[in-house]
mmCIF file of C-alpha atoms in Angstrom:
data_model
loop_
_atom_site.group_PDB
_atom_site.id
_atom_site.type_symbol
_atom_site.label_atom_id
_atom_site.label_comp_id
_atom_site.label_asym_id
_atom_site.label_seq_id
_atom_site.Cartn_x
_atom_site.Cartn_y
_atom_site.Cartn_z
ATOM 1 C CA MET O 278 7.353 -24.113 -6.650
ATOM 2 C CA ASP O 279 7.389 -23.528 -2.849
ATOM 3 C CA GLU O 280 5.883 -20.471 -1.752
ATOM 4 C CA PRO O 281 8.072 -17.597 -2.327
ATOM 5 C CA LEU O 282 9.616 -15.501 0.377
ATOM 6 C CA VAL O 283 9.564 -11.985 -0.675
ATOM 7 C CA LEU O 284 10.655 -8.680 1.174
ATOM 8 C CA GLY O 285 8.766 -5.566 0.219
ATOM 9 C CA ILE O 286 9.754 -1.920 0.733
ATOM 10 C CA GLU O 287 7.326 0.903 0.973
ATOM 11 C CA THR O 288 8.282 4.543 0.892
ATOM 12 C CA SER O 289 5.781 6.404 -1.072
ATOM 13 C CA CYS O 290 5.011 8.820 1.656
ATOM 14 C CA ASP O 291 5.702 9.229 5.236
ATOM 15 C CA GLU O 292 5.835 5.619 6.303
ATOM 16 C CA THR O 293 8.959 3.276 5.951
ATOM 17 C CA GLY O 294 7.629 -0.098 5.648
ATOM 18 C CA ILE O 295 9.119 -3.351 5.372
ATOM 19 C CA GLY O 296 7.122 -6.543 4.997
ATOM 20 C CA ILE O 297 8.266 -10.093 4.635
ATOM 21 C CA VAL O 298 5.759 -12.919 3.581
ATOM 22 C CA ARG O 299 5.994 -16.212 2.247
ATOM 23 C CA GLY O 300 3.406 -16.934 -0.256
ATOM 24 C CA ARG O 301 0.204 -15.530 1.397
ATOM 25 C CA THR O 302 1.488 -15.553 4.813
ATOM 26 C CA LEU O 303 2.651 -12.422 6.710
ATOM 27 C CA LEU O 304 5.917 -13.116 8.614
ATOM 28 C CA ALA O 305 6.944 -9.450 9.403
ATOM 29 C CA ASP O 306 5.487 -6.037 8.954
ATOM 30 C CA ALA O 307 7.718 -3.376 10.351
ATOM 31 C CA ILE O 308 6.818 0.356 10.009
ATOM 32 C CA ALA O 309 8.651 3.526 11.111
ATOM 33 C CA SER O 310 6.517 6.560 10.686
ATOM 34 C CA SER O 311 7.597 10.180 10.329
ATOM 35 C CA VAL O 312 3.938 11.438 10.844
ATOM 36 C CA ASP O 313 4.551 13.227 14.110
ATOM 37 C CA GLU O 314 7.324 15.147 12.268
ATOM 38 C CA HIS O 315 4.837 16.390 9.777
ATOM 39 C CA ALA O 316 1.971 17.104 12.253
ATOM 40 C CA ARG O 317 3.264 20.388 13.199
ATOM 41 C CA PHE O 318 2.974 21.521 9.605
ATOM 42 C CA GLY O 319 -0.589 20.089 9.181
ATOM 43 C CA GLY O 320 0.620 18.025 6.173
ATOM 44 C CA VAL O 321 3.431 15.855 4.941
ATOM 45 C CA VAL O 322 6.356 17.813 3.939
ATOM 46 C CA PRO O 323 8.412 15.762 1.187
ATOM 47 C CA GLU O 324 11.743 16.719 2.023
ATOM 48 C CA VAL O 325 11.284 15.627 5.892
ATOM 49 C CA ALA O 326 9.713 12.389 4.547
ATOM 50 C CA SER O 327 12.548 11.581 2.394
ATOM 51 C CA ARG O 328 15.397 12.263 4.877
ATOM 52 C CA ALA O 329 13.168 10.202 7.349
ATOM 53 C CA HIS O 330 13.172 7.161 5.146
ATOM 54 C CA LEU O 331 16.970 7.435 4.664
ATOM 55 C CA GLU O 332 17.438 7.245 8.516
ATOM 56 C CA ALA O 333 14.737 4.545 9.305
ATOM 57 C CA MET O 334 15.701 2.116 6.204
ATOM 58 C CA VAL O 335 18.407 -0.038 7.685
ATOM 59 C CA PRO O 336 16.875 -0.286 11.311
ATOM 60 C CA THR O 337 13.665 -1.395 9.886
ATOM 61 C CA LEU O 338 14.973 -3.837 7.685
ATOM 62 C CA ASP O 339 16.850 -5.185 10.362
ATOM 63 C CA ARG O 340 13.697 -5.391 12.816
ATOM 64 C CA ALA O 341 11.535 -7.091 9.824
ATOM 65 C CA CYS O 342 14.307 -9.898 9.293
ATOM 66 C CA GLU O 343 14.331 -10.282 13.042
ATOM 67 C CA THR O 344 10.643 -10.650 13.545
ATOM 68 C CA ALA O 345 10.499 -12.861 10.423
ATOM 69 C CA GLY O 346 13.310 -15.074 11.731
ATOM 70 C CA VAL O 347 14.869 -14.764 8.139
ATOM 71 C CA ARG O 348 18.216 -13.453 6.841
ATOM 72 C CA LEU O 349 18.387 -11.027 3.830
ATOM 73 C CA GLU O 350 20.092 -13.767 1.754
ATOM 74 C CA ASP O 351 17.014 -16.189 2.463
ATOM 75 C CA VAL O 352 14.633 -13.945 0.389
ATOM 76 C CA ASP O 353 13.568 -15.102 -3.084
ATOM 77 C CA ALA O 354 12.651 -11.698 -4.590
ATOM 78 C CA ILE O 355 12.658 -8.101 -3.450
ATOM 79 C CA ALA O 356 9.561 -5.939 -4.360
ATOM 80 C CA VAL O 357 9.250 -2.265 -4.074
ATOM 81 C CA THR O 358 6.905 0.414 -4.584
ATOM 82 C CA SER O 359 7.912 2.444 -7.535
ATOM 83 C CA GLY O 360 5.077 4.813 -7.812
ATOM 84 C CA PRO O 361 2.834 6.681 -7.366
ATOM 85 C CA GLY O 362 3.772 8.803 -4.436
ATOM 86 C CA LEU O 363 6.300 11.459 -3.431
ATOM 87 C CA ALA O 364 9.273 11.524 -5.755
ATOM 88 C CA GLY O 365 11.992 12.006 -3.290
ATOM 89 C CA ALA O 366 10.244 9.506 -0.923
ATOM 90 C CA LEU O 367 9.912 6.811 -3.681
ATOM 91 C CA LEU O 368 13.443 7.389 -4.882
ATOM 92 C CA VAL O 369 14.649 6.338 -1.307
ATOM 93 C CA GLY O 370 12.881 3.079 -1.565
ATOM 94 C CA VAL O 371 13.547 2.106 -4.977
ATOM 95 C CA ALA O 372 17.342 2.849 -4.465
ATOM 96 C CA ALA O 373 17.526 0.384 -1.300
ATOM 97 C CA ALA O 374 15.639 -2.158 -3.414
ATOM 98 C CA LYS O 375 18.229 -2.018 -6.269
ATOM 99 C CA ALA O 376 21.125 -2.351 -3.817
ATOM 100 C CA LEU O 377 19.609 -5.209 -2.091
ATOM 101 C CA ALA O 378 18.777 -6.821 -5.461
ATOM 102 C CA ILE O 379 22.368 -6.437 -6.838
ATOM 103 C CA GLY O 380 24.089 -7.183 -3.483
ATOM 104 C CA LEU O 381 21.950 -10.381 -2.768
ATOM 105 C CA GLY O 382 21.489 -11.406 -6.528
ATOM 106 C CA LYS O 383 17.891 -11.562 -6.343
ATOM 107 C CA PRO O 384 15.088 -10.484 -8.935
ATOM 108 C CA LEU O 385 13.691 -7.001 -8.401
ATOM 109 C CA HIS O 386 9.874 -6.331 -8.764
ATOM 110 C CA GLY O 387 8.679 -2.669 -9.044
ATOM 111 C CA VAL O 388 4.962 -2.649 -7.959
ATOM 112 C CA ASN O 389 2.085 -0.096 -7.950
ATOM 113 C CA HIS O 390 1.315 1.361 -4.680
ATOM 114 C CA LEU O 391 -2.444 1.150 -5.538
ATOM 115 C CA ALA O 392 -2.502 -2.285 -6.781
ATOM 116 C CA ALA O 393 -0.495 -3.341 -3.674
ATOM 117 C CA HIS O 394 -3.401 -1.955 -1.410
ATOM 118 C CA VAL O 395 -5.666 -4.609 -3.187
ATOM 119 C CA ALA O 396 -3.157 -7.528 -2.980
ATOM 120 C CA VAL O 397 -2.647 -6.897 0.894
ATOM 121 C CA ASP O 398 -6.186 -8.479 1.504
ATOM 122 C CA GLN O 399 -4.770 -12.023 0.355
ATOM 123 C CA LEU O 400 -2.768 -12.030 3.615
ATOM 124 C CA GLU O 401 -5.903 -11.825 5.629
ATOM 125 C CA HIS O 402 -8.509 -13.403 3.674
ATOM 126 C CA GLY O 403 -6.859 -15.503 1.172
ATOM 127 C CA PRO O 404 -6.811 -15.533 -2.606
ATOM 128 C CA LEU O 405 -8.717 -12.494 -4.197
ATOM 129 C CA PRO O 406 -11.849 -13.336 -6.036
ATOM 130 C CA GLU O 407 -11.347 -12.709 -9.780
ATOM 131 C CA PRO O 408 -13.028 -10.558 -10.741
ATOM 132 C CA CYS O 409 -13.550 -8.204 -7.788
ATOM 133 C CA LEU O 410 -14.199 -4.543 -7.547
ATOM 134 C CA ALA O 411 -11.580 -2.643 -5.535
ATOM 135 C CA LEU O 412 -12.488 0.884 -3.890
ATOM 136 C CA LEU O 413 -9.290 2.551 -3.019
ATOM 137 C CA VAL O 414 -9.342 5.479 -0.634
ATOM 138 C CA SER O 415 -6.415 7.168 0.864
ATOM 139 C CA GLY O 416 -4.799 10.703 1.159
ATOM 140 C CA GLY O 417 -4.053 10.975 -2.483
ATOM 141 C CA HIS O 418 -6.399 8.711 -4.302
ATOM 142 C CA SER O 419 -10.077 7.746 -4.231
ATOM 143 C CA SER O 420 -10.157 5.069 -7.127
ATOM 144 C CA LEU O 421 -12.627 2.472 -8.230
ATOM 145 C CA LEU O 422 -11.081 -0.411 -10.115
ATOM 146 C CA ARG O 423 -12.189 -3.614 -11.551
ATOM 147 C CA VAL O 424 -9.569 -6.218 -10.885
ATOM 148 C CA ASP O 425 -9.501 -9.463 -13.078
ATOM 149 C CA ASP O 426 -5.743 -10.321 -12.100
ATOM 150 C CA VAL O 427 -4.252 -8.252 -9.525
ATOM 151 C CA THR O 428 -0.631 -8.613 -11.328
ATOM 152 C CA ALA O 429 -2.205 -7.422 -14.601
ATOM 153 C CA GLY O 430 -5.976 -6.911 -15.184
ATOM 154 C CA VAL O 431 -6.494 -3.768 -13.467
ATOM 155 C CA ASP O 432 -9.293 -1.588 -15.047
ATOM 156 C CA PRO O 433 -10.076 1.798 -13.593
ATOM 157 C CA LEU O 434 -13.869 2.608 -13.607
ATOM 158 C CA GLY O 435 -13.628 5.887 -11.784
ATOM 159 C CA ALA O 436 -11.383 8.122 -9.520
ATOM 160 C CA THR O 437 -11.160 11.420 -7.897
ATOM 161 C CA ILE O 438 -11.531 14.504 -10.031
ATOM 162 C CA ASP O 439 -10.244 17.094 -7.398
ATOM 163 C CA ASP O 440 -9.507 16.073 -3.629
ATOM 164 C CA ALA O 441 -9.376 12.898 -2.534
ATOM 165 C CA ALA O 442 -11.130 11.580 0.298
ATOM 166 C CA GLY O 443 -8.287 11.473 2.612
ATOM 167 C CA GLU O 444 -7.324 14.977 1.758
ATOM 168 C CA ALA O 445 -10.753 15.976 2.499
ATOM 169 C CA PHE O 446 -10.435 14.338 5.983
ATOM 170 C CA ASP O 447 -7.303 16.235 6.663
ATOM 171 C CA LYS O 448 -8.533 19.533 5.673
ATOM 172 C CA ILE O 449 -11.840 19.407 7.649
ATOM 173 C CA ALA O 450 -9.619 18.109 10.763
ATOM 174 C CA ARG O 451 -7.592 21.081 10.346
ATOM 175 C CA LEU O 452 -10.616 23.478 10.038
ATOM 176 C CA LEU O 453 -12.287 21.868 12.977
ATOM 177 C CA GLY O 454 -8.862 21.892 15.266
ATOM 178 C CA LEU O 455 -8.321 18.222 15.210
ATOM 179 C CA GLY O 456 -5.168 16.602 14.829
ATOM 180 C CA PHE O 457 -3.105 15.340 11.767
ATOM 181 C CA PRO O 458 -3.644 13.012 10.067
ATOM 182 C CA GLY O 459 -7.339 13.961 9.788
ATOM 183 C CA GLY O 460 -9.014 10.435 9.290
ATOM 184 C CA PRO O 461 -8.687 8.847 12.608
ATOM 185 C CA HIS O 462 -9.566 12.260 14.467
ATOM 186 C CA VAL O 463 -12.467 12.820 12.578
ATOM 187 C CA ASP O 464 -13.716 9.415 13.112
ATOM 188 C CA ARG O 465 -13.144 9.537 16.890
ATOM 189 C CA ALA O 466 -14.977 12.994 16.913
ATOM 190 C CA ALA O 467 -17.724 11.727 14.729
ATOM 191 C CA ALA O 468 -18.585 8.876 17.258
ATOM 192 C CA SER O 469 -20.324 11.385 19.512
ATOM 193 C CA GLY O 470 -21.940 13.625 16.937
ATOM 194 C CA SER O 471 -25.013 13.108 14.762
ATOM 195 C CA SER O 472 -24.596 12.167 11.159
ATOM 196 C CA VAL O 473 -27.873 13.879 10.245
ATOM 197 C CA ALA O 474 -27.464 17.167 12.017
ATOM 198 C CA ILE O 475 -26.109 18.991 8.840
ATOM 199 C CA ASP O 476 -27.053 18.095 5.280
ATOM 200 C CA PHE O 477 -23.739 18.636 3.492
ATOM 201 C CA PRO O 478 -23.758 17.996 -0.389
ATOM 202 C CA ARG O 479 -22.813 14.814 -2.110
ATOM 203 C CA GLY O 480 -20.490 15.533 -5.055
ATOM 204 C CA LEU O 481 -21.087 14.193 -8.562
ATOM 205 C CA THR O 482 -24.473 12.592 -7.673
ATOM 206 C CA GLY O 483 -27.074 14.972 -9.469
ATOM 207 C CA ARG O 484 -28.367 13.725 -12.678
ATOM 208 C CA ARG O 485 -25.977 15.840 -15.042
ATOM 209 C CA ASP O 486 -23.040 14.681 -13.034
ATOM 210 C CA LEU O 487 -23.856 11.190 -13.220
ATOM 211 C CA GLU O 488 -24.104 11.282 -16.956
ATOM 212 C CA ARG O 489 -20.435 12.326 -17.354
ATOM 213 C CA HIS O 490 -18.912 10.949 -14.054
ATOM 214 C CA ARG O 491 -21.088 7.973 -13.054
ATOM 215 C CA PHE O 492 -18.081 6.355 -11.144
ATOM 216 C CA ASP O 493 -15.995 9.343 -10.400
ATOM 217 C CA PHE O 494 -15.640 11.235 -7.005
ATOM 218 C CA SER O 495 -15.200 14.887 -6.078
ATOM 219 C CA PHE O 496 -14.811 16.013 -2.414
ATOM 220 C CA SER O 497 -13.805 19.543 -3.094
ATOM 221 C CA GLY O 498 -17.354 21.022 -2.828
ATOM 222 C CA LEU O 499 -18.145 19.118 0.176
ATOM 223 C CA LYS O 500 -14.758 20.566 1.838
ATOM 224 C CA THR O 501 -15.811 24.269 0.476
ATOM 225 C CA ALA O 502 -19.477 23.697 2.101
ATOM 226 C CA VAL O 503 -18.254 22.514 5.510
ATOM 227 C CA ALA O 504 -15.778 25.533 5.693
ATOM 228 C CA ARG O 505 -18.637 27.880 4.647
ATOM 229 C CA TRP O 506 -20.894 26.462 7.378
ATOM 230 C CA VAL O 507 -18.477 26.750 10.231
ATOM 231 C CA GLU O 508 -17.380 30.252 9.109
ATOM 232 C CA ALA O 509 -21.143 31.276 9.071
ATOM 233 C CA ARG O 510 -21.398 29.923 12.661
ATOM 234 C CA GLU O 511 -18.147 31.724 13.917
ATOM 235 C CA ARG O 512 -19.356 34.947 12.383
ATOM 236 C CA ALA O 513 -22.696 34.782 14.199
ATOM 237 C CA GLY O 514 -20.892 34.240 17.313
ATOM 238 C CA GLU O 515 -22.367 31.002 17.806
ATOM 239 C CA PRO O 516 -20.256 27.860 19.170
ATOM 240 C CA VAL O 517 -19.222 25.121 16.311
ATOM 241 C CA PRO O 518 -20.622 21.755 17.213
ATOM 242 C CA VAL O 519 -17.413 19.893 16.280
ATOM 243 C CA GLU O 520 -18.652 16.368 16.788
ATOM 244 C CA ASP O 521 -21.725 17.103 14.722
ATOM 245 C CA VAL O 522 -19.985 18.679 11.867
ATOM 246 C CA ALA O 523 -17.244 15.838 11.929
ATOM 247 C CA ALA O 524 -20.139 13.332 11.818
ATOM 248 C CA SER O 525 -22.233 15.056 9.057
ATOM 249 C CA PHE O 526 -18.971 15.281 6.957
ATOM 250 C CA GLN O 527 -18.113 11.933 7.512
ATOM 251 C CA GLU O 528 -21.407 10.558 6.491
ATOM 252 C CA ALA O 529 -21.265 12.689 3.359
ATOM 253 C CA VAL O 530 -18.098 11.249 2.031
ATOM 254 C CA CYS O 531 -18.781 7.510 3.066
ATOM 255 C CA ASP O 532 -22.414 7.858 1.585
ATOM 256 C CA VAL O 533 -20.705 8.884 -2.003
ATOM 257 C CA LEU O 534 -18.132 6.207 -1.811
ATOM 258 C CA VAL O 535 -20.288 3.452 -1.121
ATOM 259 C CA ARG O 536 -23.271 4.600 -3.291
ATOM 260 C CA LYS O 537 -21.215 4.853 -6.373
ATOM 261 C CA THR O 538 -19.299 1.797 -5.663
ATOM 262 C CA LEU O 539 -22.446 -0.387 -5.543
ATOM 263 C CA ASP O 540 -23.726 1.227 -8.495
ATOM 264 C CA ALA O 541 -20.485 0.069 -10.283
ATOM 265 C CA ALA O 542 -20.967 -3.322 -8.925
ATOM 266 C CA ALA O 543 -24.519 -3.599 -10.231
ATOM 267 C CA ALA O 544 -23.281 -2.108 -13.565
ATOM 268 C CA THR O 545 -20.538 -4.593 -13.956
ATOM 269 C CA GLY O 546 -22.136 -7.512 -12.298
ATOM 270 C CA VAL O 547 -19.441 -8.149 -10.009
ATOM 271 C CA GLU O 548 -20.474 -9.427 -6.753
ATOM 272 C CA ASP O 549 -17.214 -9.310 -4.596
ATOM 273 C CA LEU O 550 -15.932 -6.028 -3.300
ATOM 274 C CA LEU O 551 -12.642 -4.883 -1.710
ATOM 275 C CA ILE O 552 -12.074 -1.896 0.234
ATOM 276 C CA GLY O 553 -8.357 -0.731 0.887
ATOM 277 C CA GLY O 554 -6.337 2.412 1.395
ATOM 278 C CA GLY O 555 -6.223 4.482 4.565
ATOM 279 C CA VAL O 556 -9.463 5.745 4.544
ATOM 280 C CA ALA O 557 -10.567 2.096 4.680
ATOM 281 C CA ALA O 558 -9.560 1.944 8.349
ATOM 282 C CA ASN O 559 -12.580 4.407 8.900
ATOM 283 C CA SER O 560 -15.187 2.676 10.887
ATOM 284 C CA ARG O 561 -18.180 4.379 9.353
ATOM 285 C CA LEU O 562 -17.330 3.530 5.946
ATOM 286 C CA ARG O 563 -16.581 -0.168 6.881
ATOM 287 C CA ALA O 564 -20.082 -0.577 8.447
ATOM 288 C CA MET O 565 -21.943 1.238 5.904
ATOM 289 C CA ALA O 566 -20.105 -0.692 2.967
ATOM 290 C CA VAL O 567 -21.051 -4.082 4.783
ATOM 291 C CA GLU O 568 -24.556 -3.030 5.601
ATOM 292 C CA ARG O 569 -25.403 -1.520 2.050
ATOM 293 C CA ALA O 570 -23.866 -4.258 0.308
ATOM 294 C CA GLU O 571 -25.641 -7.174 2.048
ATOM 295 C CA ARG O 572 -28.803 -5.656 0.967
ATOM 296 C CA VAL O 573 -27.811 -6.157 -2.661
ATOM 297 C CA GLY O 574 -25.839 -9.348 -2.479
ATOM 298 C CA VAL O 575 -22.269 -8.052 -2.750
ATOM 299 C CA ARG O 576 -19.597 -9.621 -0.549
ATOM 300 C CA VAL O 577 -17.306 -7.123 1.110
ATOM 301 C CA ARG O 578 -13.711 -7.584 2.201
ATOM 302 C CA VAL O 579 -11.807 -5.210 4.220
ATOM 303 C CA PRO O 580 -8.318 -5.839 5.735
ATOM 304 C CA ARG O 581 -7.834 -4.884 9.192
ATOM 305 C CA PRO O 582 -7.043 -1.378 9.827
ATOM 306 C CA GLY O 583 -3.322 -1.899 10.165
ATOM 307 C CA LEU O 584 -3.182 -3.117 6.732
ATOM 308 C CA CYS O 585 -4.997 -0.469 5.160
ATOM 309 C CA THR O 586 -2.556 2.208 5.817
ATOM 310 C CA ASP O 587 0.590 2.216 3.965
ATOM 311 C CA ASN O 588 2.913 -0.677 4.870
ATOM 312 C CA GLY O 589 5.672 -3.226 3.450
ATOM 313 C CA ALA O 590 3.455 -6.045 3.902
ATOM 314 C CA MET O 591 1.266 -5.045 0.787
ATOM 315 C CA VAL O 592 4.113 -4.483 -1.490
ATOM 316 C CA ALA O 593 5.547 -7.909 -0.394
ATOM 317 C CA ALA O 594 2.202 -9.531 -0.885
ATOM 318 C CA LEU O 595 1.899 -8.077 -4.483
ATOM 319 C CA GLY O 596 5.447 -9.035 -5.257
ATOM 320 C CA ALA O 597 4.936 -12.805 -4.126
ATOM 321 C CA GLU O 598 1.900 -12.905 -6.444
ATOM 322 C CA ALA O 599 4.045 -11.753 -9.248
ATOM 323 C CA VAL O 600 6.487 -14.393 -8.566
ATOM 324 C CA ARG O 601 3.979 -16.894 -8.200
ATOM 325 C CA ARG O 602 2.233 -16.133 -11.533
ATOM 326 C CA GLY O 603 5.630 -16.100 -13.335
ATOM 327 C CA ARG O 604 5.788 -12.416 -14.004
ATOM 328 C CA ALA O 605 9.137 -11.015 -15.493
ATOM 329 C CA PRO O 606 11.126 -9.256 -12.961
ATOM 330 C CA SER O 607 11.757 -5.470 -13.234
ATOM 331 C CA ALA O 608 15.096 -4.024 -14.768
ATOM 332 C CA LEU O 609 17.696 -2.600 -12.572
ATOM 333 C CA ASP O 610 17.284 0.659 -14.208
ATOM 334 C CA LEU O 611 13.721 0.887 -12.590
ATOM 335 C CA PRO O 612 12.483 4.308 -12.369
ATOM 336 C CA ALA O 613 10.559 6.077 -9.357
ATOM 337 C CA ASP O 614 7.374 7.480 -11.074
ATOM 338 C CA SER O 615 5.540 9.900 -8.863
ATOM 339 C CA SER O 616 2.490 9.664 -11.243
ATOM 340 C CA LEU O 617 2.494 6.125 -12.176
ATOM 341 C CA PRO O 618 -0.935 5.132 -13.572
ATOM 342 C CA VAL O 619 -2.871 2.385 -11.875
ATOM 343 C CA THR O 620 -3.049 0.404 -14.960
ATOM 344 C CA GLU O 621 0.879 -0.158 -14.684
ATOM 345 C CA VAL O 622 0.718 -2.841 -11.972
ATOM 346 C CA LEU O 623 4.202 -4.093 -12.276
ATOM 347 C CA THR O 624 6.966 -1.826 -13.836
#
């Protein structure tokens, strides 16, 4: 068959993303972000995000079609993030996708947000190795997966048991008086600091922890340790070295993520690693993963930063792969599931 032309809709959090792909070729990736509206609250406000999606949906659809040079009736299928994410935000995207599917007479594919972060790499680096390991790190998720078939065979090896890496970045950025979202601001501050200035803890890396949580992640204790260190400096009337704190915190997060991921690679014998999600845009994580993986013979793929954060292209990419592999479309009563498990790739 000809390469499928698929439109993808992403509204799981604060970005309205519309992507259009033909097979594994990206034609358009239009995004409308409401991040500035959330910044003054220091975090995403679900009701604000939902209203922003409503307002941005049609203009973003129009912009994507114009960029791709296609009409809505030209697409072969509609793909949409059906979970996980913010319930109200997901509902906007799912409702829009259903309306388009019914109005255009096109099949509808509900897809998992986390699996879409894996599939998007195909738009930049070609077909995924099978199997591969995927480290997905974002505001709400820190997950380690074995992927045998991105449309079906996703096997969770580990996940966060409390704060995800992205949440920790946001909280430490707020503590240090940096902006929201925290990831890019901490990354920039860390560039001027010392990553060995402060020895912050590495969660779930002790011997007993590794027995029960070998491939799991925890960043709550690290967040608390940073907060206590900063508070102690402030109580003593001493200045807080923001850049050093940012760099040492970032080093601790990246060290744990990479260490556990490469341990999983050794345990499973998988030699290809994909890193995705918003935190995958972090410069230190990208550099550390490549450097350490090369030493042990593991190949690393990371999409460009613009494809790591939430976008419609990743949803379209997974939808196109589902069409190519002949996966059955979703029913028109497709629900929005805010807690959709990663094992349910297509819904």
